Short mmCIF file of C-alpha atoms and ligand atoms in Angstrom, two decimals:
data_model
loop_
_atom_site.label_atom_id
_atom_site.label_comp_id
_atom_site.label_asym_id
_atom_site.label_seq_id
_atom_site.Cartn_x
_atom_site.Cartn_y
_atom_site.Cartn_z
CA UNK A 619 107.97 117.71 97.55
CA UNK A 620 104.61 117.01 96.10
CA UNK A 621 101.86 114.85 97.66
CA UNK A 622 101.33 112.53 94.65
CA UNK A 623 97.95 112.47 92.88
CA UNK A 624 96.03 109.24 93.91
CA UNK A 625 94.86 106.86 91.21
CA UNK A 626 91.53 106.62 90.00
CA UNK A 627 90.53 103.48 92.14
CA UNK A 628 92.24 104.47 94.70
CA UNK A 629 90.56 107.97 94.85
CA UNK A 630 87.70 105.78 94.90
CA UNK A 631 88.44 103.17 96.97
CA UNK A 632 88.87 106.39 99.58
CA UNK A 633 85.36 107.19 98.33
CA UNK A 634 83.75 104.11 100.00
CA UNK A 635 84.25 104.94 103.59
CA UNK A 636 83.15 102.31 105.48
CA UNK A 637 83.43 98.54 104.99
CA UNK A 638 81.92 95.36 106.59
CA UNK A 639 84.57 92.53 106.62
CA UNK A 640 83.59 89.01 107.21
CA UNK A 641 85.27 86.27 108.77
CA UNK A 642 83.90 82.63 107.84
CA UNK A 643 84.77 79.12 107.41
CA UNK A 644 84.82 75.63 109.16
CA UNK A 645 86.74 77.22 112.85
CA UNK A 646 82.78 79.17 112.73
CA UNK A 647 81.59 75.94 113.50
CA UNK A 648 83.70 75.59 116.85
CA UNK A 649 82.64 79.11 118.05
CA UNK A 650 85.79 80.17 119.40
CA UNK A 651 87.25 82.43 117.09
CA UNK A 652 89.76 81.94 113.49
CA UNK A 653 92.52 80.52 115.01
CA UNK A 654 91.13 77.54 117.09
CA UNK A 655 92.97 75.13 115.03
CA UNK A 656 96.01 76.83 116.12
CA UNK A 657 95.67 78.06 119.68
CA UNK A 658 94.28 74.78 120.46
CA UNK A 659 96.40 72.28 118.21
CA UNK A 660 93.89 70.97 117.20
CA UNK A 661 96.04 67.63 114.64
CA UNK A 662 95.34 68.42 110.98
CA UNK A 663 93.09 64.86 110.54
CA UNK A 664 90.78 66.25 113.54
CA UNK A 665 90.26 69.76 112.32
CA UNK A 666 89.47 68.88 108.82
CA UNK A 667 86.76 66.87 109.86
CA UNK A 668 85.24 70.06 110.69
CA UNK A 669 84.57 69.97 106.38
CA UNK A 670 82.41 67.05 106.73
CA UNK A 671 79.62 68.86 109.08
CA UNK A 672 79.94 72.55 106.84
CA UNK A 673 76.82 72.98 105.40
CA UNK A 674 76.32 76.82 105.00
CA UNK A 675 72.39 75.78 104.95
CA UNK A 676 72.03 79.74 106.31
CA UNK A 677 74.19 81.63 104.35
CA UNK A 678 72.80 84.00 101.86
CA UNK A 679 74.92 86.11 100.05
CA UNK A 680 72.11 88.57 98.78
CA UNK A 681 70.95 88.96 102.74
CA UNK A 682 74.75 89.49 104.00
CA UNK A 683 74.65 92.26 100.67
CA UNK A 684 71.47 93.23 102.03
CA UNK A 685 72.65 94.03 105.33
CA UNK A 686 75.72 95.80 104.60
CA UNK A 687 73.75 98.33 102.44
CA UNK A 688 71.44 99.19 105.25
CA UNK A 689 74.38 99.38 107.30
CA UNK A 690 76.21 102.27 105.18
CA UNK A 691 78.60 99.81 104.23
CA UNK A 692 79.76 100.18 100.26
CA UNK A 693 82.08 97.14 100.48
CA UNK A 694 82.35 93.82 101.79
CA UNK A 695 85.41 92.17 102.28
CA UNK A 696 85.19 88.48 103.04
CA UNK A 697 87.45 85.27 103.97
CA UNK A 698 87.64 83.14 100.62
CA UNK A 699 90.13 81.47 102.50
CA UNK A 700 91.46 82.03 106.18
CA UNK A 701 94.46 80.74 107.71
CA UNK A 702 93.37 77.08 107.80
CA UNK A 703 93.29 76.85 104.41
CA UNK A 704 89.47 75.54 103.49
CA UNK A 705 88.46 78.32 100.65
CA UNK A 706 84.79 78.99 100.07
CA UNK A 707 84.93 78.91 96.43
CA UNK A 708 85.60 76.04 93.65
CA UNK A 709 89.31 75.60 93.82
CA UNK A 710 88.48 74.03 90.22
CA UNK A 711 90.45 70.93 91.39
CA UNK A 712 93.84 72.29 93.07
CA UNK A 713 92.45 70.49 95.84
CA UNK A 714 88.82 69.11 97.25
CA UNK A 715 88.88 71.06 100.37
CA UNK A 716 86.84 73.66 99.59
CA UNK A 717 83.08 74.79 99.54
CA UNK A 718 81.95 72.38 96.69
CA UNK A 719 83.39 69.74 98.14
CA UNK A 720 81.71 69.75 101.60
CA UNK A 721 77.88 69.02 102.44
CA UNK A 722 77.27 73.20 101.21
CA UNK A 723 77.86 71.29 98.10
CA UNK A 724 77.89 74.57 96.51
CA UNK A 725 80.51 77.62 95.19
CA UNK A 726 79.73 80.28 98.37
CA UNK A 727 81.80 82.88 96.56
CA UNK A 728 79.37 82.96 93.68
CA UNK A 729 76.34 83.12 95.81
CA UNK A 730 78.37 86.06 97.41
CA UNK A 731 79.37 88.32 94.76
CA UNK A 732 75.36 87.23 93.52
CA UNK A 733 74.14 88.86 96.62
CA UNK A 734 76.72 91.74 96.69
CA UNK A 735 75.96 92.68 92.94
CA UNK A 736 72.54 92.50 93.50
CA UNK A 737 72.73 94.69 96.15
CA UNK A 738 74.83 97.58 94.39
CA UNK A 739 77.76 96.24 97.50
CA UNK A 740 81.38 96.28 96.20
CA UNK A 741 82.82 92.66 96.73
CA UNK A 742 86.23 92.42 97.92
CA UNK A 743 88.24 89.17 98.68
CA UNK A 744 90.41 88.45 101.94
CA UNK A 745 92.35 85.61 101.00
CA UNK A 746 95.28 83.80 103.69
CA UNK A 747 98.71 83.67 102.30
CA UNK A 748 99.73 81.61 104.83
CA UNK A 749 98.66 78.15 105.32
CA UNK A 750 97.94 75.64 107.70
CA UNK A 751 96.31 73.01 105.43
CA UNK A 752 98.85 73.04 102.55
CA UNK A 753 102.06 70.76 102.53
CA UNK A 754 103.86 72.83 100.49
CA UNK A 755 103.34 76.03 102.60
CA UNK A 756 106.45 74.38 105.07
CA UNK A 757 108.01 71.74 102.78
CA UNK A 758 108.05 73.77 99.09
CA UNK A 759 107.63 77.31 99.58
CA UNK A 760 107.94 78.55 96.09
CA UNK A 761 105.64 75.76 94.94
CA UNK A 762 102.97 76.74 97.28
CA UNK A 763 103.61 80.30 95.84
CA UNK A 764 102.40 79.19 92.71
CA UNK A 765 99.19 77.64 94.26
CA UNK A 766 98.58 80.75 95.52
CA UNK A 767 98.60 82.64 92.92
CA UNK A 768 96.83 79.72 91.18
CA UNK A 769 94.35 80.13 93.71
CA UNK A 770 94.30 84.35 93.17
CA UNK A 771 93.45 83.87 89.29
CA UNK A 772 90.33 81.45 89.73
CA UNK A 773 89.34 84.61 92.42
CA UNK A 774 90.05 86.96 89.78
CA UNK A 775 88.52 85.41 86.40
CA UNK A 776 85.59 83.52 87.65
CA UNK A 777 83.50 86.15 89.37
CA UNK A 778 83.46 89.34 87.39
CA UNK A 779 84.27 92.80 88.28
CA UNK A 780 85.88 92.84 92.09
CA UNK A 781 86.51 95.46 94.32
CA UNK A 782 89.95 94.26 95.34
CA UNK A 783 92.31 91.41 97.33
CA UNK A 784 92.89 92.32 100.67
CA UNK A 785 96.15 89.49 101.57
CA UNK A 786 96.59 88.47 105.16
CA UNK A 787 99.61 86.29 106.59
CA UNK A 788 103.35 87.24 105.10
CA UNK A 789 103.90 88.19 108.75
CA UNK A 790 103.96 84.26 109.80
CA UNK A 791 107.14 84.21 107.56
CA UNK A 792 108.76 88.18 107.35
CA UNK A 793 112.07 86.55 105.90
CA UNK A 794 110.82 84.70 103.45
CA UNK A 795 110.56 85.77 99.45
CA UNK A 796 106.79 85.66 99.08
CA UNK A 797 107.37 86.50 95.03
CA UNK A 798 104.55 89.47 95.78
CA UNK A 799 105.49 90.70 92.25
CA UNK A 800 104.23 88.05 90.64
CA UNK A 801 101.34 87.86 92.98
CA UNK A 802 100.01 90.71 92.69
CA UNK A 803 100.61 90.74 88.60
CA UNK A 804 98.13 87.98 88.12
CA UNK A 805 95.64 90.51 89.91
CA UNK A 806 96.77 93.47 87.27
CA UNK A 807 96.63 91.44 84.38
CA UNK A 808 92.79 90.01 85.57
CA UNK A 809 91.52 92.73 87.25
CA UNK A 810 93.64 96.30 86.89
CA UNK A 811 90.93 98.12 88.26
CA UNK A 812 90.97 95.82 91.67
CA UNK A 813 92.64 97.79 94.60
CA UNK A 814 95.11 95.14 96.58
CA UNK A 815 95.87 95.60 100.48
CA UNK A 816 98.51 93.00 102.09
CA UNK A 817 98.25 93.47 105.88
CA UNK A 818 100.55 94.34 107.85
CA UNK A 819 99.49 92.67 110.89
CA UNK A 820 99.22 93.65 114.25
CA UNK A 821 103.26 94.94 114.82
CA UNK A 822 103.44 96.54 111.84
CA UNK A 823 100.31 98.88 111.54
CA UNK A 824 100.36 101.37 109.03
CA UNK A 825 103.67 100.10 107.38
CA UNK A 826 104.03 100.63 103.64
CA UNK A 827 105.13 97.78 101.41
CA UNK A 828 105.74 96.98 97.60
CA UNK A 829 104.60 99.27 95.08
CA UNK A 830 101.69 97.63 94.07
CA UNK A 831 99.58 97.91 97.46
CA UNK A 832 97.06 100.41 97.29
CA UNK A 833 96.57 101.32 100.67
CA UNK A 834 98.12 100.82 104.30
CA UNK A 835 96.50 98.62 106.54
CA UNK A 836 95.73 99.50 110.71
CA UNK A 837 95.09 96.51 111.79
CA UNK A 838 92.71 96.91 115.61
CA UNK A 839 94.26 100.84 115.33
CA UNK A 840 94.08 103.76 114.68
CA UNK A 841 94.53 105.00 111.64
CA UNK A 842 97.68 107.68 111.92
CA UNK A 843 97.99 110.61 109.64
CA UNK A 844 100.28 109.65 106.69
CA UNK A 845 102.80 111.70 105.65
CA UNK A 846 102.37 111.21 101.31
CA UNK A 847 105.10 114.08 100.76
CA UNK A 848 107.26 112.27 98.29
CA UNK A 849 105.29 108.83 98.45
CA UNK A 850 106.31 107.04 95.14
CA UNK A 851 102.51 106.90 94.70
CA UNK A 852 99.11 108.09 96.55
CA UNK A 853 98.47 105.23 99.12
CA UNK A 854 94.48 105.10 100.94
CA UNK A 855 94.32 103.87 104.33
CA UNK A 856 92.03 101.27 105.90
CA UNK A 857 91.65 100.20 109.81
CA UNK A 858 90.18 96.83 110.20
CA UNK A 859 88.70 96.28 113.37
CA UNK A 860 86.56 93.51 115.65
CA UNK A 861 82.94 93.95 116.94
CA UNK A 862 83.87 91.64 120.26
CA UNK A 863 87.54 90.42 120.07
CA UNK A 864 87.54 87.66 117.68
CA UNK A 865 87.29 88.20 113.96
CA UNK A 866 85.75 84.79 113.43
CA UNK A 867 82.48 83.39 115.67
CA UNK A 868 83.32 83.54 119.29
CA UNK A 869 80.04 81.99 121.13
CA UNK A 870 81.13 83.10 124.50
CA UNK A 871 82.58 86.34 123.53
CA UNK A 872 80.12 88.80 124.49
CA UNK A 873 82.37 91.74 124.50
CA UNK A 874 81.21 93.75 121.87
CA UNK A 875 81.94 97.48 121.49
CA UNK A 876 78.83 99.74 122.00
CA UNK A 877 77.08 101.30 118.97
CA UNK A 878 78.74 104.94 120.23
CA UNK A 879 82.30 103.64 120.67
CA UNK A 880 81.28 102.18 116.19
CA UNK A 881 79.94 105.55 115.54
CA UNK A 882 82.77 107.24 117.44
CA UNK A 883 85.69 105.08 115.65
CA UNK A 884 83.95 105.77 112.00
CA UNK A 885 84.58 109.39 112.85
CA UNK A 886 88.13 108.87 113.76
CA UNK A 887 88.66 106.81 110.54
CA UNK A 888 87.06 109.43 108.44
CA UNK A 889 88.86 111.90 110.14
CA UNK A 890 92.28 111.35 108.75
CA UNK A 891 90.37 109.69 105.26
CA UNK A 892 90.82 106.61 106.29
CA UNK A 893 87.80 103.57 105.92
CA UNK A 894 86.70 101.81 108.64
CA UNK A 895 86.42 98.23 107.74
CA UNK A 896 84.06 96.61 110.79
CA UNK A 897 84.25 92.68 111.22
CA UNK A 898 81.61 90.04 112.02
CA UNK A 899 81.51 86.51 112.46
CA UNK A 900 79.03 84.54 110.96
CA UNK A 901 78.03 81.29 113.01
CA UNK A 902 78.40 77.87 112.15
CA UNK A 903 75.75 78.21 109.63
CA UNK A 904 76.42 81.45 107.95
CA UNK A 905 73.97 83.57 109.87
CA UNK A 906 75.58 86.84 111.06
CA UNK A 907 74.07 86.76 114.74
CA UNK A 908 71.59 89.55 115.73
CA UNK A 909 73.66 91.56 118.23
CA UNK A 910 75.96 92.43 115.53
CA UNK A 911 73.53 92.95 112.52
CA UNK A 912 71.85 95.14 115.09
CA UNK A 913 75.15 97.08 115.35
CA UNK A 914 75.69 97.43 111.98
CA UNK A 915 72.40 98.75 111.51
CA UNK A 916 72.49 101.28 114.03
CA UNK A 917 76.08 102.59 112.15
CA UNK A 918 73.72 102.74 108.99
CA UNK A 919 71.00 104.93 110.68
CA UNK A 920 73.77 107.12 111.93
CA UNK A 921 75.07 107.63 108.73
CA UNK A 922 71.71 109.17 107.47
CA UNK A 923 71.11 110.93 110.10
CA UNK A 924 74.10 112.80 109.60
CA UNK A 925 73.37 113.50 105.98
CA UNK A 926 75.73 110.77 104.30
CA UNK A 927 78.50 113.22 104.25
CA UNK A 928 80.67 110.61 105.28
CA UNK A 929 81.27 108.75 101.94
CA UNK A 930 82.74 112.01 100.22
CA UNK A 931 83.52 114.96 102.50
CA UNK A 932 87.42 114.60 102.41
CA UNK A 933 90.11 116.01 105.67
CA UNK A 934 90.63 119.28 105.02
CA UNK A 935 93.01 121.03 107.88
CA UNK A 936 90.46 121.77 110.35
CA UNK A 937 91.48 120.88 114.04
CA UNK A 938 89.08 121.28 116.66
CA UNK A 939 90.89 123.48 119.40
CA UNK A 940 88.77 123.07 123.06
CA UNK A 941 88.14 119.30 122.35
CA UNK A 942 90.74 117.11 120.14
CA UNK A 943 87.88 114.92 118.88
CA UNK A 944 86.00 117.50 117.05
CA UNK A 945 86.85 117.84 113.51
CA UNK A 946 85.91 118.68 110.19
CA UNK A 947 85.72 117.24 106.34
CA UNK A 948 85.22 119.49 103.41
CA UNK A 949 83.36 118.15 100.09
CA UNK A 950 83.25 121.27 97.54
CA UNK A 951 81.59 123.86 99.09
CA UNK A 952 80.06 122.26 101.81
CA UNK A 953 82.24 121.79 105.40
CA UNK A 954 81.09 119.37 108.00
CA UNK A 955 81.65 119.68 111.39
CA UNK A 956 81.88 116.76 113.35
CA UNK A 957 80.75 117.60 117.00
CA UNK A 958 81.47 114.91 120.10
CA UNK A 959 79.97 115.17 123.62
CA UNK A 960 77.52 117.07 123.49
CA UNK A 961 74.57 117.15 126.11
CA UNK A 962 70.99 116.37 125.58
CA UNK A 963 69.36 119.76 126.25
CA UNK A 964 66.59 119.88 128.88
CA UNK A 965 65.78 119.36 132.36
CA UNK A 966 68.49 117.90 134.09
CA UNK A 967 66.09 115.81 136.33
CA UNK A 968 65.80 113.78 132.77
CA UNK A 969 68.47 113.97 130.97
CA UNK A 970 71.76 111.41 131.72
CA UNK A 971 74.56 114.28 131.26
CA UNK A 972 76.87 112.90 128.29
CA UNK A 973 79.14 116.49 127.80
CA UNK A 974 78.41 119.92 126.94
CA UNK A 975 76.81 122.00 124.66
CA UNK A 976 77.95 125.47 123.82
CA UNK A 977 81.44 126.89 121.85
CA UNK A 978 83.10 124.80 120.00
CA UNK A 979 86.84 126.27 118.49
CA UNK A 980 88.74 125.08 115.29
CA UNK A 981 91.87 126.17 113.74
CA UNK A 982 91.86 126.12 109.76
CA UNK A 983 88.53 127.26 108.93
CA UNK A 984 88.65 129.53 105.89
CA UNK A 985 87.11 132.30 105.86
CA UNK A 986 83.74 133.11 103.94
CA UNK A 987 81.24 130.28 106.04
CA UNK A 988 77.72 132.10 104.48
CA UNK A 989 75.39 129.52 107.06
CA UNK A 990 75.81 126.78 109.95
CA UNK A 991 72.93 124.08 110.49
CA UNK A 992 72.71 120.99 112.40
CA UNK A 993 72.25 118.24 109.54
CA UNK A 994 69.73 116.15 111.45
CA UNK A 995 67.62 118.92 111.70
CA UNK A 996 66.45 122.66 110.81
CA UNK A 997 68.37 124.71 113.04
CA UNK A 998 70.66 127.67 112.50
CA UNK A 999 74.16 127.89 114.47
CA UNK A 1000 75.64 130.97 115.69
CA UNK A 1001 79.24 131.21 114.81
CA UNK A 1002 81.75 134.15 114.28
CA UNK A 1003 85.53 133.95 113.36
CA UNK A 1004 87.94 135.41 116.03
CA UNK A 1005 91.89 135.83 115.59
CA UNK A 1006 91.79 133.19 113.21
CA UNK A 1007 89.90 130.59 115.08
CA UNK A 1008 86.27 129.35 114.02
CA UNK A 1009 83.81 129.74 117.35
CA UNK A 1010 80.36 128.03 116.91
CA UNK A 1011 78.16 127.72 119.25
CA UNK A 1012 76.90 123.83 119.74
CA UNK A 1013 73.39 123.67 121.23
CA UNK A 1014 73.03 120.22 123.01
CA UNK A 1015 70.74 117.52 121.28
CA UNK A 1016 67.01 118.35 121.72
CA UNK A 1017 65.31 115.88 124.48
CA UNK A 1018 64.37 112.81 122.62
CA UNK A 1019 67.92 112.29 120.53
CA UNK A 1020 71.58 111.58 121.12
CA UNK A 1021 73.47 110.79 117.67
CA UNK A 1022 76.78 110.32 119.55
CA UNK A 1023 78.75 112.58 117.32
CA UNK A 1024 76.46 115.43 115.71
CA UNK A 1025 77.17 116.96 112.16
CA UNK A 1026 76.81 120.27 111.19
CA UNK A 1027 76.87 121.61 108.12
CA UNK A 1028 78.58 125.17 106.81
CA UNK A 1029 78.31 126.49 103.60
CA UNK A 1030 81.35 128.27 102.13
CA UNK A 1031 80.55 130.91 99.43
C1 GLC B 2541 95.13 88.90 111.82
C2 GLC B 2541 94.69 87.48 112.07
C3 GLC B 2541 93.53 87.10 111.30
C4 GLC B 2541 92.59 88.13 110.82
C5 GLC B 2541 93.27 89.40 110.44
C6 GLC B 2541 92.31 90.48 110.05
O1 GLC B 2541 96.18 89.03 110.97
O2 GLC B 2541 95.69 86.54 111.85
O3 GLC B 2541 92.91 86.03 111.89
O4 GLC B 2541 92.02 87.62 109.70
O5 GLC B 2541 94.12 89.78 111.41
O6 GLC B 2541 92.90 91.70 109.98
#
């Protein structure tokens, strides 16, 4: 059976690589992650107050856009509405608690996609489908549906050209009929380019789901090689992941993941095809907080240092043999080789030893590689094919860098 051909903005959706998602609303202000309200039950009179002291006065959508790019990040996704139900744009009157309607006094969305347009950034929308604010959400179901979706088309006609949905929450109730059909048909009829992702939650990772989804969610994963023999249609893959362990602000939670372990986990995405969407929290204000814009930068510097390859260099077969990390992606006739471990060359009285240098084996390598460089800088590789497997020899970083995982570049006549 055939591996069905993806469609367009799917094939392009694939094309984006790596995403920054955003988690932000009223729990930011509380500093203790998105589901405060919950975990602490907090009553519904108390935590809405929280809309009286949201003023956004820091949050600049053309700065977040801003960010992203320098990051390497071609999409945003972020919360237009989270669990708790307060969305960040002009509900238009379904209800006053939204963005307008607090002290921000203003339609955040807009100032978003602004900034995001501005910036050449893709915007996407997360959007809750389940609902702590909403009556109807436990006392009408299906007339809550239709809120949603109410909800969906002021997302989908009032800001342009967007990237896609990205739907969070039908695991609170798995047995219920959440109508996605008609969901998901106000987003074709508005915006038929948009790609629409409905995760599947931590238990479910990587599960596949009505036809119109356009790619498989791995929710704090790893993204799993999908088997798309026989699919009914080409699906993408995205792994959405935390910086500490909240997706909204956590004050306290200082556990972030180090710049290697981001660099190291973009691979692994990328590996298989799959994007890596990375999360931060903005704070009470809006401001993301400098530890993880400094992260997010250091994923962007990465990213040209190793020759942007990342965005369209696609999985191509190639295993690495004598260390499971090591892979490669293939764009034309260009192959990248992505090298982890390897030691910083030079006296060992200096050096902190991180791996080795040296050969490197891979299965799948076709045959005809004319050259072998490093992509961060001028240096040819020796390499030579034996019974089938691909031998280079990786020379450790020169003193003075580590890139965490090192590209090099082959050319294939
Ligand atoms: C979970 C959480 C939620 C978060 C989401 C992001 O489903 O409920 O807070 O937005 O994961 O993937």
């Amino acid at each position: 059976m055939a591996i069905p051909v993806p469609e367009k903005r799917i094939a392009d959706f694939e094309e984006l690589g790596f995403g920054m998602f955003i988690h932000w609303g009223l729990y930011s202000q509380l500093g203790k992650g998105e589901w405060a309200q919950c975990h602490e039950q907090i009553p519904a009179e108390e935590y809405q107050k929280l809309k009286d002291t949201f003023t956004a006065s820091r949050f600049d959508g053309r700065k977040i856009a801003k960010l992203a790019k320098d990051s390497g990040a071609k999409y945003i996704t972020l919360t237009t509405r989270h669990h708790e139900g307060f969305s960040l744009y002009d509900t238009k009157g379904l209800n006053t608690y939204d963005a307008p309607h607090s002290p921000a006094g203003r339609d955040l969305i807009r100032d978003f996609v602004d900034g995001c347009n501005a910036e050449g950034i893709i915007p996407f929308f997360y959007h809750t489908t389940l609902d702590w604010y909403h009556p109807d959400f436990d006392r009408d179901f299906k007339s809550y549906l239709q809120y949603l979706r109410d909800s969906v088309e002021i997302l989908c006609t009032e800001y342009g050209r967007i990237g896609g949905l990205w739907f969070d929450g039908n695991w609170w109730k798995p047995n219920d009929d959440w109508e996605e059909d008609a969901l998901y048909g106000v987003i074709r009829k508005h915006q038929p380019d948009a790609i629409i992702v409905n995760n599947t939650g931590l238990g479910a990772r990587g599960a596949i789901g009505n036809l119109q989804l356009d790619s498989v969610t791995y929710e704090q994963g790893r993204p799993e090689p999908m088997d798309r023999e026989g699919m009914p249609k080409y699906l993408a893959a995205e792994m959405c992941e935390t910086m500490n362990a909240h997706w909204g602000y956590a004050a306290k939670d200082v556990n972030c993941k180090s710049l290697a372990q981001l660099i190291e986990t973009l691979c692994a995405c990328r590996k298989l095809g799959a994007n890596y969407l990375l999360n931060v929290g903005p704070d009470a204000e809006g401001e993301i907080t400098p530890l993880q814009s400094a992260l997010m930068l250091g994923i962007g510097d990465w990213i040209r240092m190793t020759g942007n390859c990342i965005y369209k260099a696609k999985p191509c077969g190639v295993k690495g043999l004598n260390h499971s990390k090591n892979f490669a992606l293939r764009d034309g006739n260009k192959m990248y080789f992505f090298i982890h471990d390897l030691s910083i060359s030079g006296n060992s009285n200096v050096t902190v030893d991180c791996g080795g240098a040296g050969e490197k084996t891979f299965s799948g390598v076709p045959a005809g590689i004319k050259s072998l460089k490093w992509v961060d800088r001028e240096e040819d590789l020796e390499y030579r094919y034996e019974d089938g497997t691909f031998v280079m020899n990786a020379t450790g970083f020169p003193y003075g860098t580590n890139l965490v995982v090192r590209v090099a570049e082959a050319e294939l006549s």
